[in-house]
Short mmCIF file of C-alpha atoms in Angstrom, two decimals:
data_model
loop_
_atom_site.label_atom_id
_atom_site.label_comp_id
_atom_site.label_asym_id
_atom_site.label_seq_id
_atom_site.Cartn_x
_atom_site.Cartn_y
_atom_site.Cartn_z
CA MET A 959 -5.01 -27.57 -3.83
CA ALA A 960 -3.18 -28.88 -0.75
CA ARG A 961 -5.63 -31.74 -0.31
CA PHE A 962 -5.29 -32.77 -3.96
CA ILE A 963 -1.50 -32.89 -3.62
CA ALA A 964 -1.79 -35.05 -0.50
CA ALA A 965 -4.19 -37.40 -2.27
CA ASP A 966 -1.77 -37.71 -5.20
CA PHE A 967 1.02 -38.62 -2.79
CA ILE A 968 -1.08 -41.35 -1.20
CA MET A 969 -2.07 -42.81 -4.58
CA ASN A 970 1.45 -42.35 -6.01
CA VAL A 971 0.16 -40.17 -8.84
CA PRO A 972 3.02 -38.28 -10.56
CA ILE A 973 3.27 -34.62 -9.57
CA PRO A 974 4.73 -32.08 -12.02
CA PRO A 975 8.34 -31.08 -11.24
CA ILE A 976 9.22 -27.83 -9.55
CA PHE A 977 11.59 -25.32 -11.14
CA LEU A 978 14.36 -23.77 -9.06
CA TYR A 979 16.95 -21.06 -9.66
CA GLU A 980 20.28 -21.33 -7.85
CA VAL A 981 20.73 -17.88 -6.29
CA ASP A 982 23.91 -19.00 -4.52
CA TYR A 983 25.78 -22.25 -4.17
CA SER A 984 23.22 -24.79 -2.87
CA PHE A 985 20.65 -22.05 -2.17
CA TYR A 986 17.59 -21.98 -4.39
CA GLU A 987 14.70 -19.72 -5.32
CA VAL A 988 11.42 -21.33 -6.35
CA MET A 989 10.42 -20.19 -9.82
CA ASP A 990 7.47 -22.53 -10.24
CA GLY A 991 5.96 -24.95 -7.72
CA LEU A 992 5.73 -22.94 -4.51
CA GLN A 993 2.11 -24.00 -3.97
CA ARG A 994 3.10 -27.65 -4.31
CA LEU A 995 5.92 -27.30 -1.80
CA THR A 996 3.69 -25.41 0.63
CA ALA A 997 0.97 -28.04 0.32
CA ILE A 998 3.42 -30.84 1.09
CA TYR A 999 4.82 -28.94 4.07
CA ASP A 1000 1.33 -28.24 5.42
CA PHE A 1001 0.39 -31.90 5.01
CA TYR A 1002 3.43 -33.15 6.92
CA THR A 1003 2.96 -30.61 9.72
CA GLY A 1004 -0.70 -31.52 10.21
CA ALA A 1005 -2.19 -28.26 8.94
CA PHE A 1006 -5.20 -30.01 7.40
CA GLU A 1007 -7.12 -33.27 7.33
CA LEU A 1008 -7.60 -35.43 4.28
CA GLU A 1009 -10.98 -35.20 2.61
CA GLY A 1010 -12.63 -36.19 -0.64
CA LEU A 1011 -10.62 -39.40 -1.12
CA GLU A 1012 -12.61 -41.77 -3.32
CA TYR A 1013 -10.44 -44.89 -3.16
CA TRP A 1014 -9.06 -44.59 0.38
CA GLN A 1015 -12.19 -43.26 2.02
CA GLU A 1016 -11.23 -44.67 5.42
CA LEU A 1017 -8.39 -42.11 5.51
CA ASN A 1018 -10.71 -39.11 5.17
CA GLY A 1019 -10.66 -36.92 8.27
CA ARG A 1020 -7.10 -37.89 9.22
CA LYS A 1021 -3.96 -35.80 9.34
CA TYR A 1022 -0.56 -37.17 8.33
CA GLN A 1023 0.38 -38.14 11.88
CA ASP A 1024 -2.92 -40.02 12.28
CA LEU A 1025 -2.41 -42.25 9.24
CA PRO A 1026 -1.51 -45.93 9.61
CA GLU A 1027 2.25 -46.47 9.75
CA GLN A 1028 2.26 -48.45 6.51
CA VAL A 1029 0.55 -45.59 4.68
CA ARG A 1030 2.96 -43.02 6.12
CA ARG A 1031 5.94 -45.11 5.06
CA GLY A 1032 4.54 -45.32 1.55
CA ILE A 1033 4.05 -41.55 1.41
CA ASP A 1034 7.57 -40.95 2.71
CA ARG A 1035 8.97 -42.90 -0.24
CA ARG A 1036 7.40 -40.51 -2.75
CA TYR A 1037 9.59 -37.88 -4.35
CA LEU A 1038 9.17 -34.58 -6.13
CA SER A 1039 11.30 -33.95 -9.19
CA SER A 1040 13.06 -30.62 -9.63
CA ILE A 1041 14.66 -28.82 -12.53
CA ILE A 1042 17.40 -26.40 -11.51
CA LEU A 1043 18.60 -23.38 -13.44
CA LEU A 1044 22.21 -23.02 -12.32
CA GLN A 1045 23.63 -19.68 -11.25
CA GLU A 1046 26.45 -19.79 -13.76
CA THR A 1047 23.87 -19.79 -16.56
CA ALA A 1048 23.70 -15.99 -16.20
CA LYS A 1049 26.70 -13.64 -16.20
CA SER A 1050 25.08 -10.81 -14.23
CA ASN A 1051 22.09 -10.07 -11.99
CA ASP A 1052 20.28 -8.32 -14.84
CA GLU A 1053 20.84 -11.29 -17.11
CA ALA A 1054 19.64 -13.63 -14.36
CA GLU A 1055 16.40 -11.64 -13.96
CA PHE A 1056 15.87 -11.67 -17.72
CA LEU A 1057 16.54 -15.40 -17.89
CA LYS A 1058 14.10 -16.14 -15.06
CA GLN A 1059 11.46 -14.03 -16.80
CA ILE A 1060 11.84 -16.01 -20.03
CA VAL A 1061 11.74 -19.38 -18.27
CA PHE A 1062 8.72 -18.41 -16.19
CA GLU A 1063 6.79 -17.12 -19.21
CA ARG A 1064 7.50 -20.33 -21.11
CA LEU A 1065 6.43 -22.45 -18.16
CA ASN A 1066 3.10 -20.64 -18.05
CA SER A 1067 2.51 -20.19 -21.77
CA GLY A 1068 0.47 -23.37 -22.08
CA GLY A 1069 -2.31 -22.47 -19.68
CA GLU A 1070 -4.28 -19.40 -18.72
CA LYS A 1071 -2.19 -16.27 -19.21
CA LEU A 1072 -1.08 -14.77 -15.91
CA THR A 1073 -1.64 -11.12 -15.12
CA PRO A 1074 1.43 -8.90 -14.65
CA GLN A 1075 0.89 -8.95 -10.88
CA GLU A 1076 0.62 -12.74 -10.76
CA THR A 1077 3.91 -12.89 -12.64
CA ARG A 1078 5.51 -10.41 -10.22
CA ASN A 1079 4.26 -12.46 -7.30
CA ALA A 1080 5.95 -15.54 -8.71
CA LEU A 1081 9.22 -13.95 -9.83
CA HIS A 1082 9.77 -11.30 -7.16
CA ASN A 1083 8.07 -12.66 -4.06
CA GLY A 1084 10.31 -10.88 -1.58
CA LYS A 1085 9.53 -9.07 1.66
CA PHE A 1086 8.08 -6.01 -0.05
CA ASN A 1087 5.79 -8.11 -2.21
CA GLN A 1088 4.60 -9.81 0.97
CA LEU A 1089 3.96 -6.38 2.48
CA CYS A 1090 1.79 -5.45 -0.51
CA ILE A 1091 -0.20 -8.66 -0.04
CA LYS A 1092 -0.66 -7.85 3.65
CA LEU A 1093 -1.76 -4.25 3.02
CA GLY A 1094 -4.19 -5.43 0.36
CA GLN A 1095 -6.19 -6.91 3.25
CA ASN A 1096 -6.82 -3.47 4.82
CA PRO A 1097 -10.63 -3.44 5.29
CA LEU A 1098 -11.05 0.28 4.52
CA PHE A 1099 -9.02 -0.10 1.34
CA ARG A 1100 -11.14 -3.07 0.30
CA LYS A 1101 -14.38 -1.19 0.99
CA MET A 1102 -13.32 1.73 -1.20
CA TRP A 1103 -12.45 -0.68 -3.99
CA LYS A 1104 -15.65 -2.67 -3.40
CA LEU A 1105 -13.69 -5.87 -2.82
CA PRO A 1106 -14.90 -8.67 -0.53
CA LEU A 1107 -13.34 -8.61 2.92
CA GLU A 1108 -10.88 -11.32 3.91
CA SER A 1109 -13.53 -12.80 6.21
CA GLU A 1110 -15.91 -13.31 3.26
CA SER A 1111 -14.19 -16.43 1.95
CA GLU A 1112 -16.92 -17.53 -0.46
CA LYS A 1113 -17.15 -14.10 -2.10
CA LEU A 1114 -13.36 -13.94 -2.36
CA LEU A 1115 -13.21 -17.20 -4.29
CA GLU A 1116 -15.80 -15.87 -6.73
CA ASP A 1117 -14.12 -12.49 -7.20
CA GLU A 1118 -12.00 -12.40 -10.34
CA ARG A 1119 -10.10 -9.31 -9.18
CA TYR A 1120 -9.00 -11.16 -6.05
CA ARG A 1121 -7.90 -14.20 -8.04
CA LYS A 1122 -5.82 -11.95 -10.28
CA MET A 1123 -4.25 -10.17 -7.28
CA GLU A 1124 -5.50 -6.77 -8.45
CA GLU A 1125 -5.62 -5.41 -4.90
CA VAL A 1126 -1.94 -6.29 -4.45
CA GLU A 1127 -1.03 -4.36 -7.59
CA LEU A 1128 -3.04 -1.36 -6.36
CA VAL A 1129 -0.95 -1.28 -3.18
CA LEU A 1130 2.23 -1.58 -5.23
CA ARG A 1131 1.09 1.31 -7.44
CA PHE A 1132 0.77 3.55 -4.38
CA PHE A 1133 4.37 3.00 -3.40
CA ALA A 1134 5.77 3.07 -6.93
CA TYR A 1135 4.08 6.36 -7.87
CA ARG A 1136 5.88 8.05 -5.00
CA HIS A 1137 8.83 7.85 -7.41
CA ILE A 1138 6.97 9.14 -10.45
CA ASP A 1139 10.06 10.99 -11.68
CA GLU A 1140 11.52 7.59 -12.54
CA PHE A 1141 8.45 6.75 -14.64
CA ARG A 1142 9.82 8.01 -17.93
CA GLY A 1143 9.91 6.26 -21.26
CA MET A 1144 8.54 2.95 -20.01
CA THR A 1145 5.24 1.15 -19.64
CA VAL A 1146 3.38 1.07 -16.33
CA GLU A 1147 4.03 -2.67 -16.18
CA LYS A 1148 7.80 -2.28 -16.44
CA PHE A 1149 7.75 0.64 -14.01
CA LEU A 1150 6.02 -1.53 -11.41
CA ASP A 1151 8.31 -4.48 -12.15
CA ASP A 1152 11.44 -2.40 -11.67
CA TYR A 1153 10.16 -0.75 -8.51
CA LEU A 1154 9.20 -4.05 -6.86
CA LYS A 1155 12.61 -5.55 -7.60
CA GLN A 1156 14.26 -2.59 -5.86
CA ALA A 1157 11.77 -2.41 -3.00
CA ASN A 1158 12.29 -6.06 -2.10
CA HIS A 1159 15.72 -4.96 -0.86
CA TYR A 1160 14.43 -2.17 1.40
CA PRO A 1161 15.54 -2.51 5.04
CA ASP A 1162 12.96 -3.48 7.65
CA GLN A 1163 12.69 0.06 9.00
CA THR A 1164 11.81 1.47 5.58
CA ARG A 1165 9.13 -1.16 5.03
CA GLU A 1166 7.65 -0.41 8.45
CA GLN A 1167 7.51 3.32 7.69
CA LEU A 1168 5.87 2.71 4.32
CA GLU A 1169 3.32 0.38 5.89
CA ILE A 1170 2.33 3.14 8.32
CA LEU A 1171 2.12 5.68 5.49
CA PHE A 1172 -0.18 3.49 3.41
CA ASN A 1173 -2.53 2.71 6.30
CA GLU A 1174 -2.70 6.34 7.44
CA THR A 1175 -3.37 7.56 3.90
CA ILE A 1176 -6.14 5.02 3.41
CA GLU A 1177 -7.65 6.03 6.74
CA VAL A 1178 -7.80 9.75 5.97
CA VAL A 1179 -9.16 9.21 2.44
CA TYR A 1180 -11.86 6.90 3.80
CA ASP A 1181 -12.75 9.28 6.63
CA ILE A 1182 -13.35 12.04 4.08
CA PHE A 1183 -14.84 10.26 1.08
CA GLY A 1184 -16.02 6.93 2.45
CA GLU A 1185 -16.82 4.29 -0.14
CA SER A 1186 -17.23 6.93 -2.84
CA ALA A 1187 -13.48 7.55 -2.96
CA PHE A 1188 -11.62 7.11 -6.25
CA LEU A 1189 -14.68 7.83 -8.42
CA LEU A 1190 -14.23 9.87 -11.59
CA PRO A 1191 -15.43 13.51 -11.46
CA PRO A 1192 -19.18 13.70 -12.18
CA ILE A 1193 -18.81 15.44 -15.54
CA GLY A 1194 -22.13 14.86 -17.27
CA LYS A 1195 -22.96 11.76 -15.24
CA ALA A 1196 -22.36 10.11 -11.89
CA TYR A 1197 -19.89 7.25 -11.63
CA LYS A 1198 -20.17 4.32 -9.25
CA SER A 1199 -16.94 2.37 -9.72
CA PRO A 1200 -13.50 3.38 -8.39
CA THR A 1201 -10.72 3.86 -10.94
CA LYS A 1202 -6.94 3.75 -10.90
CA THR A 1203 -6.99 7.14 -12.63
CA ILE A 1204 -8.26 8.79 -9.44
CA TYR A 1205 -6.74 6.36 -6.93
CA ASP A 1206 -3.15 6.86 -8.07
CA ALA A 1207 -3.31 10.65 -7.90
CA MET A 1208 -5.53 11.13 -4.86
CA MET A 1209 -3.48 8.74 -2.74
CA GLN A 1210 -0.25 10.53 -3.62
CA ALA A 1211 -1.70 13.94 -2.79
CA PHE A 1212 -3.00 12.83 0.60
CA ALA A 1213 0.22 10.96 1.38
CA ARG A 1214 2.21 14.14 0.71
CA ASN A 1215 0.02 15.97 3.21
CA ILE A 1216 -0.33 13.18 5.75
CA GLU A 1217 1.20 15.28 8.53
CA ASN A 1218 -1.98 17.39 8.33
CA LYS A 1219 -4.37 14.46 8.47
CA GLU A 1220 -6.16 15.69 11.60
CA LYS A 1221 -6.90 19.07 9.98
CA LEU A 1222 -8.19 17.36 6.87
CA ILE A 1223 -10.40 14.92 8.74
CA ARG A 1224 -11.95 17.75 10.77
CA GLN A 1225 -13.00 19.38 7.49
CA ALA A 1226 -14.11 16.16 5.83
CA LYS A 1227 -17.61 17.32 4.93
CA ILE A 1228 -16.59 20.54 3.19
CA ILE A 1229 -13.65 18.88 1.41
CA LYS A 1230 -15.95 16.26 -0.03
CA GLN A 1231 -18.48 18.91 -1.08
CA ASN A 1232 -15.95 21.22 -2.73
CA LEU A 1233 -13.91 18.69 -4.66
CA TYR A 1234 -14.30 19.33 -8.42
CA VAL A 1235 -16.62 22.34 -7.95
CA LYS A 1236 -14.36 25.18 -6.78
CA PRO A 1237 -13.85 27.39 -9.86
CA LYS A 1238 -10.14 28.00 -9.44
CA LEU A 1239 -9.46 24.29 -9.17
CA SER A 1240 -11.84 22.96 -11.82
CA ALA A 1241 -8.98 22.13 -14.16
CA HIS A 1242 -10.94 19.26 -15.62
CA ARG A 1243 -13.21 21.75 -17.39
CA THR A 1244 -10.35 23.18 -19.45
CA ASP A 1245 -8.15 20.09 -19.69
CA LYS A 1246 -10.42 17.07 -19.94
CA SER A 1247 -7.48 14.74 -20.48
CA ILE A 1248 -6.46 15.26 -16.87
CA PHE A 1249 -9.10 12.77 -15.72
CA ASP A 1250 -9.20 10.65 -18.85
CA GLY A 1251 -8.08 7.12 -18.00
CA ARG A 1252 -6.61 6.73 -21.46
CA TYR A 1253 -3.79 9.05 -20.42
CA THR A 1254 -1.53 6.96 -18.18
CA GLY A 1255 1.88 8.52 -18.83
CA SER A 1256 3.88 10.23 -16.12
CA ASN A 1257 2.88 13.74 -17.25
CA ALA A 1258 -0.84 12.96 -17.02
CA VAL A 1259 -0.46 11.30 -13.62
CA GLN A 1260 1.58 14.25 -12.34
CA LYS A 1261 -1.15 16.68 -13.49
CA ARG A 1262 -3.72 14.75 -11.51
CA ILE A 1263 -1.50 14.61 -8.42
CA ASP A 1264 -0.94 18.37 -8.65
CA PHE A 1265 -4.69 18.96 -8.94
CA TYR A 1266 -5.45 17.17 -5.66
CA HIS A 1267 -2.38 18.52 -3.89
CA GLN A 1268 -3.30 22.13 -4.74
CA PHE A 1269 -6.90 21.52 -3.73
CA LEU A 1270 -5.85 20.34 -0.26
CA GLN A 1271 -3.73 23.42 0.42
CA ASP A 1272 -6.84 25.52 1.20
CA TYR A 1273 -7.62 23.20 4.11
CA ILE A 1274 -4.21 22.92 5.73
CA SER A 1275 -2.87 26.47 5.48
#
Protein backbone atom coordinates (compact mmCIF):
# COMPACT_ATOMS: atom_id res chain seq x y z
CA MET A 1 0.00 0.00 0.00
CA ALA A 2 2.84 2.40 0.85
CA ARG A 3 4.20 2.30 -2.69
CA PHE A 4 0.76 3.03 -4.17
CA ILE A 5 0.38 6.08 -1.91
CA ALA A 6 3.81 7.35 -2.98
CA ALA A 7 2.93 6.87 -6.64
CA ASP A 8 -0.32 8.79 -6.14
CA PHE A 9 1.63 11.66 -4.58
CA ILE A 10 4.01 11.81 -7.54
CA MET A 11 1.16 11.79 -10.06
CA ASN A 12 -0.97 14.17 -7.95
CA VAL A 13 -3.81 11.66 -7.75
CA PRO A 14 -6.33 12.63 -5.02
CA ILE A 15 -6.01 10.57 -1.83
CA PRO A 16 -9.07 10.00 0.38
CA PRO A 17 -9.15 12.23 3.49
CA ILE A 18 -8.21 10.96 6.91
CA PHE A 19 -10.61 11.16 9.86
CA LEU A 20 -9.37 12.45 13.21
CA TYR A 21 -10.87 12.75 16.67
CA GLU A 22 -9.71 15.59 18.90
CA VAL A 23 -8.84 13.87 22.19
CA ASP A 24 -7.55 17.13 23.66
CA TYR A 25 -7.04 20.64 22.38
CA SER A 26 -4.89 20.30 19.23
CA PHE A 27 -4.16 16.62 19.96
CA TYR A 28 -5.74 14.08 17.64
CA GLU A 29 -6.46 10.37 17.42
CA VAL A 30 -6.57 8.77 13.97
CA MET A 31 -9.93 7.11 13.39
CA ASP A 32 -9.39 6.26 9.74
CA GLY A 33 -6.28 6.72 7.61
CA LEU A 34 -3.45 5.43 9.79
CA GLN A 35 -2.07 3.31 6.95
CA ARG A 36 -2.00 6.34 4.67
CA LEU A 37 -0.16 8.45 7.23
CA THR A 38 2.32 5.65 7.94
CA ALA A 39 2.95 5.15 4.23
CA ILE A 40 3.69 8.86 3.74
CA TYR A 41 6.00 8.91 6.76
CA ASP A 42 7.86 5.82 5.54
CA PHE A 43 8.23 7.35 2.08
CA TYR A 44 9.70 10.59 3.41
CA THR A 45 12.09 8.78 5.75
CA GLY A 46 13.41 6.52 2.99
CA ALA A 47 11.94 3.26 4.28
CA PHE A 48 11.30 1.93 0.77
CA GLU A 49 12.12 2.48 -2.89
CA LEU A 50 9.60 3.30 -5.58
CA GLU A 51 8.60 0.44 -7.83
CA GLY A 52 5.93 -0.39 -10.36
CA LEU A 53 5.59 3.17 -11.72
CA GLU A 54 4.21 2.99 -15.26
CA TYR A 55 4.46 6.63 -16.31
CA TRP A 56 7.57 7.70 -14.39
CA GLN A 57 9.55 4.51 -14.85
CA GLU A 58 12.88 6.31 -14.52
CA LEU A 59 12.02 6.92 -10.84
CA ASN A 60 11.65 3.23 -10.03
CA GLY A 61 14.29 2.04 -7.56
CA ARG A 62 14.70 5.47 -5.95
CA LYS A 63 13.88 6.62 -2.44
CA TYR A 64 12.47 10.06 -1.70
CA GLN A 65 15.89 11.59 -1.02
CA ASP A 66 17.21 10.21 -4.33
CA LEU A 67 14.52 11.85 -6.47
CA PRO A 68 15.30 14.88 -8.65
CA GLU A 69 14.80 18.14 -6.78
CA GLN A 70 11.98 19.24 -9.08
CA VAL A 71 10.07 16.02 -8.37
CA ARG A 72 10.60 16.36 -4.61
CA ARG A 73 9.34 19.94 -4.68
CA GLY A 74 6.24 18.80 -6.53
CA ILE A 75 5.59 16.06 -3.98
CA ASP A 76 6.09 18.49 -1.10
CA ARG A 77 3.27 20.65 -2.48
CA ARG A 78 0.76 17.81 -2.20
CA TYR A 79 -1.62 17.79 0.72
CA LEU A 80 -3.80 15.32 2.56
CA SER A 81 -7.27 16.43 3.57
CA SER A 82 -8.56 15.69 7.05
CA ILE A 83 -11.97 15.67 8.68
CA ILE A 84 -11.90 16.34 12.41
CA LEU A 85 -14.48 15.29 14.96
CA LEU A 86 -14.13 17.94 17.67
CA GLN A 87 -13.90 17.01 21.33
CA GLU A 88 -16.86 19.16 22.32
CA THR A 89 -19.08 17.00 20.10
CA ALA A 90 -19.30 14.51 22.99
CA LYS A 91 -20.25 15.38 26.57
CA SER A 92 -18.49 12.45 28.25
CA ASN A 93 -15.87 9.76 27.58
CA ASP A 94 -18.57 7.12 27.13
CA GLU A 95 -20.40 9.30 24.65
CA ALA A 96 -17.13 9.97 22.81
CA GLU A 97 -16.45 6.22 22.49
CA PHE A 98 -19.98 5.63 21.23
CA LEU A 99 -19.67 8.48 18.74
CA LYS A 100 -16.35 7.19 17.41
CA GLN A 101 -17.87 3.73 17.02
CA ILE A 102 -20.76 5.10 14.95
CA VAL A 103 -18.49 7.21 12.74
CA PHE A 104 -16.05 4.36 12.19
CA GLU A 105 -18.82 1.90 11.28
CA ARG A 106 -20.28 4.37 8.79
CA LEU A 107 -16.88 5.00 7.26
CA ASN A 108 -16.43 1.28 6.67
CA SER A 109 -19.99 0.36 5.75
CA GLY A 110 -19.40 0.75 2.03
CA GLY A 111 -16.68 -1.87 1.64
CA GLU A 112 -15.87 -5.27 3.05
CA LYS A 113 -17.25 -5.63 6.56
CA LEU A 114 -14.51 -5.53 9.18
CA THR A 115 -14.22 -8.21 11.82
CA PRO A 116 -14.71 -7.19 15.47
CA GLN A 117 -10.94 -7.39 16.03
CA GLU A 118 -10.16 -5.23 13.00
CA THR A 119 -12.59 -2.66 14.39
CA ARG A 120 -10.95 -2.85 17.83
CA ASN A 121 -7.55 -2.40 16.23
CA ALA A 122 -8.75 0.78 14.55
CA LEU A 123 -10.71 2.27 17.44
CA HIS A 124 -8.65 1.18 20.44
CA ASN A 125 -5.11 0.85 19.15
CA GLY A 126 -3.42 1.61 22.45
CA LYS A 127 -0.43 0.03 24.16
CA PHE A 128 -2.29 -3.09 25.21
CA ASN A 129 -3.61 -3.67 21.71
CA GLN A 130 -0.03 -3.38 20.48
CA LEU A 131 1.00 -5.95 23.08
CA CYS A 132 -1.63 -8.36 21.77
CA ILE A 133 -0.28 -7.89 18.24
CA LYS A 134 3.25 -8.57 19.48
CA LEU A 135 2.27 -11.71 21.42
CA GLY A 136 0.35 -13.00 18.43
CA GLN A 137 3.76 -13.49 16.80
CA ASN A 138 4.85 -16.05 19.43
CA PRO A 139 6.03 -19.01 17.29
CA LEU A 140 4.76 -21.71 19.70
CA PHE A 141 1.36 -20.04 19.85
CA ARG A 142 1.23 -19.89 16.05
CA LYS A 143 2.22 -23.55 15.73
CA MET A 144 -0.58 -24.66 18.06
CA TRP A 145 -3.06 -22.61 16.05
CA LYS A 146 -1.56 -23.83 12.76
CA LEU A 147 -0.85 -20.28 11.63
CA PRO A 148 2.04 -19.35 9.33
CA LEU A 149 5.08 -18.01 11.15
CA GLU A 150 6.00 -14.35 10.80
CA SER A 151 8.97 -15.37 8.64
CA GLU A 152 6.65 -17.05 6.11
CA SER A 153 5.56 -13.83 4.44
CA GLU A 154 3.91 -15.39 1.37
CA LYS A 155 1.83 -17.79 3.45
CA LEU A 156 0.82 -14.95 5.77
CA LEU A 157 -0.55 -12.89 2.91
CA GLU A 158 -2.64 -15.86 1.78
CA ASP A 159 -3.95 -16.69 5.25
CA GLU A 160 -7.42 -15.25 5.82
CA ARG A 161 -7.14 -15.64 9.60
CA TYR A 162 -4.03 -13.47 9.61
CA ARG A 163 -5.68 -10.82 7.46
CA LYS A 164 -8.61 -10.71 9.88
CA MET A 165 -6.28 -10.45 12.91
CA GLU A 166 -7.72 -13.61 14.46
CA GLU A 167 -4.48 -14.38 16.30
CA VAL A 168 -4.60 -10.94 17.94
CA GLU A 169 -8.13 -11.60 19.19
CA LEU A 170 -7.03 -14.97 20.58
CA VAL A 171 -4.37 -13.24 22.66
CA LEU A 172 -6.91 -10.67 23.83
CA ARG A 173 -9.30 -13.48 24.83
CA PHE A 174 -6.63 -14.98 27.09
CA PHE A 175 -6.28 -11.78 29.06
CA ALA A 176 -9.98 -10.92 29.09
CA TYR A 177 -11.09 -14.33 30.36
CA ARG A 178 -8.92 -13.85 33.43
CA HIS A 179 -11.79 -11.54 34.45
CA ILE A 180 -14.59 -13.94 33.58
CA ASP A 181 -16.66 -12.76 36.54
CA GLU A 182 -17.23 -9.54 34.60
CA PHE A 183 -18.54 -11.51 31.62
CA ARG A 184 -22.19 -11.39 32.59
CA GLY A 185 -25.15 -10.39 30.50
CA MET A 186 -23.15 -9.33 27.46
CA THR A 187 -21.87 -10.76 24.20
CA VAL A 188 -18.30 -11.99 23.83
CA GLU A 189 -17.68 -9.14 21.40
CA LYS A 190 -18.71 -6.46 23.89
CA PHE A 191 -16.82 -8.21 26.69
CA LEU A 192 -13.62 -8.07 24.63
CA ASP A 193 -14.30 -4.47 23.57
CA ASP A 194 -14.76 -3.31 27.15
CA TYR A 195 -11.73 -5.18 28.41
CA LEU A 196 -9.42 -3.79 25.72
CA LYS A 197 -10.54 -0.23 26.43
CA GLN A 198 -9.65 -0.71 30.10
CA ALA A 199 -6.43 -2.62 29.44
CA ASN A 200 -5.07 0.11 27.19
CA HIS A 201 -4.70 2.16 30.39
CA TYR A 202 -2.71 -0.48 32.29
CA PRO A 203 0.65 0.77 33.59
CA ASP A 204 3.83 -0.50 31.94
CA GLN A 205 4.62 -2.85 34.81
CA THR A 206 1.24 -4.59 34.53
CA ARG A 207 1.65 -5.06 30.78
CA GLU A 208 5.12 -6.51 31.31
CA GLN A 209 3.82 -8.99 33.89
CA LEU A 210 0.96 -10.06 31.62
CA GLU A 211 3.34 -10.51 28.70
CA ILE A 212 5.44 -12.88 30.80
CA LEU A 213 2.33 -14.77 31.93
CA PHE A 214 1.11 -15.30 28.38
CA ASN A 215 4.47 -16.50 27.09
CA GLU A 216 5.03 -18.85 30.03
CA THR A 217 1.53 -20.30 29.70
CA ILE A 218 1.99 -20.89 25.98
CA GLU A 219 5.35 -22.54 26.66
CA VAL A 220 4.03 -25.03 29.23
CA VAL A 221 0.96 -25.92 27.14
CA TYR A 222 3.15 -26.51 24.09
CA ASP A 223 5.68 -28.55 26.07
CA ILE A 224 2.89 -30.87 27.20
CA PHE A 225 0.55 -31.06 24.22
CA GLY A 226 2.64 -29.84 21.30
CA GLU A 227 0.71 -28.94 18.18
CA SER A 228 -2.26 -31.04 19.29
CA ALA A 229 -3.19 -28.51 21.98
CA PHE A 230 -6.66 -26.95 21.94
CA LEU A 231 -8.29 -29.89 20.13
CA LEU A 232 -11.77 -30.98 21.19
CA PRO A 233 -12.00 -34.17 23.28
CA PRO A 234 -12.02 -37.25 21.02
CA ILE A 235 -15.62 -38.22 21.74
CA GLY A 236 -16.58 -40.52 18.90
CA LYS A 237 -13.96 -39.14 16.53
CA ALA A 238 -10.56 -37.47 16.44
CA TYR A 239 -10.31 -33.75 15.80
CA LYS A 240 -7.49 -32.01 13.97
CA SER A 241 -8.24 -28.30 14.30
CA PRO A 242 -7.78 -26.19 17.45
CA THR A 243 -10.85 -24.45 18.86
CA LYS A 244 -11.51 -21.43 21.04
CA THR A 245 -13.72 -23.68 23.18
CA ILE A 246 -10.65 -25.54 24.46
CA TYR A 247 -8.12 -22.72 24.12
CA ASP A 248 -9.99 -20.29 26.38
CA ALA A 249 -10.41 -22.77 29.22
CA MET A 250 -7.12 -24.65 29.00
CA MET A 251 -5.06 -21.46 28.91
CA GLN A 252 -6.83 -20.10 32.00
CA ALA A 253 -6.29 -23.32 33.94
CA PHE A 254 -2.58 -23.47 33.14
CA ALA A 255 -2.13 -19.76 33.83
CA ARG A 256 -3.68 -20.23 37.28
CA ASN A 257 -1.13 -22.95 37.98
CA ILE A 258 1.84 -21.36 36.25
CA GLU A 259 3.91 -21.34 39.46
CA ASN A 260 3.98 -25.15 39.12
CA LYS A 261 5.04 -25.17 35.48
CA GLU A 262 8.22 -27.18 36.11
CA LYS A 263 6.25 -29.95 37.86
CA LEU A 264 3.75 -30.04 35.02
CA ILE A 265 6.38 -30.14 32.29
CA ARG A 266 8.19 -33.02 34.03
CA GLN A 267 4.95 -35.02 33.85
CA ALA A 268 4.06 -33.95 30.32
CA LYS A 269 3.67 -37.45 28.89
CA ILE A 270 1.28 -38.75 31.53
CA ILE A 271 -0.74 -35.51 31.59
CA LYS A 272 -1.28 -35.74 27.86
CA GLN A 273 -2.24 -39.41 28.12
CA ASN A 274 -4.68 -38.97 30.99
CA LEU A 275 -6.54 -35.90 29.81
CA TYR A 276 -10.21 -36.79 29.15
CA VAL A 277 -9.79 -40.45 30.18
CA LYS A 278 -9.55 -40.40 33.98
CA PRO A 279 -12.99 -41.55 35.22
CA LYS A 280 -13.38 -39.01 38.01
CA LEU A 281 -12.65 -36.15 35.65
CA SER A 282 -14.55 -37.31 32.57
CA ALA A 283 -17.23 -34.67 33.07
CA HIS A 284 -17.81 -34.48 29.35
CA ARG A 285 -19.49 -37.89 29.46
CA THR A 286 -22.27 -36.66 31.76
CA ASP A 287 -22.42 -33.03 30.66
CA LYS A 288 -21.74 -32.92 26.93
CA SER A 289 -22.45 -29.20 26.77
CA ILE A 290 -19.23 -28.55 28.67
CA PHE A 291 -17.21 -29.00 25.47
CA ASP A 292 -19.88 -27.90 23.02
CA GLY A 293 -18.71 -24.78 21.21
CA ARG A 294 -22.28 -23.56 20.94
CA TYR A 295 -22.18 -22.76 24.65
CA THR A 296 -20.11 -19.59 24.95
CA GLY A 297 -21.63 -17.94 28.02
CA SER A 298 -19.67 -17.31 31.18
CA ASN A 299 -21.13 -20.35 32.99
CA ALA A 300 -20.08 -22.74 30.23
CA VAL A 301 -16.60 -21.24 30.02
CA GLN A 302 -16.21 -21.43 33.80
CA LYS A 303 -17.20 -25.13 33.75
CA ARG A 304 -14.48 -25.83 31.22
CA ILE A 305 -11.89 -23.87 33.20
CA ASP A 306 -12.82 -25.79 36.35
CA PHE A 307 -12.48 -29.09 34.48
CA TYR A 308 -8.87 -28.40 33.46
CA HIS A 309 -7.96 -26.77 36.75
CA GLN A 310 -9.19 -29.79 38.76
CA PHE A 311 -7.43 -32.16 36.39
CA LEU A 312 -4.08 -30.44 36.96
CA GLN A 313 -4.31 -30.67 40.74
CA ASP A 314 -3.31 -34.37 40.68
CA TYR A 315 0.03 -33.38 39.16
CA ILE A 316 1.00 -30.47 41.38
CA SER A 317 -0.07 -31.66 44.83
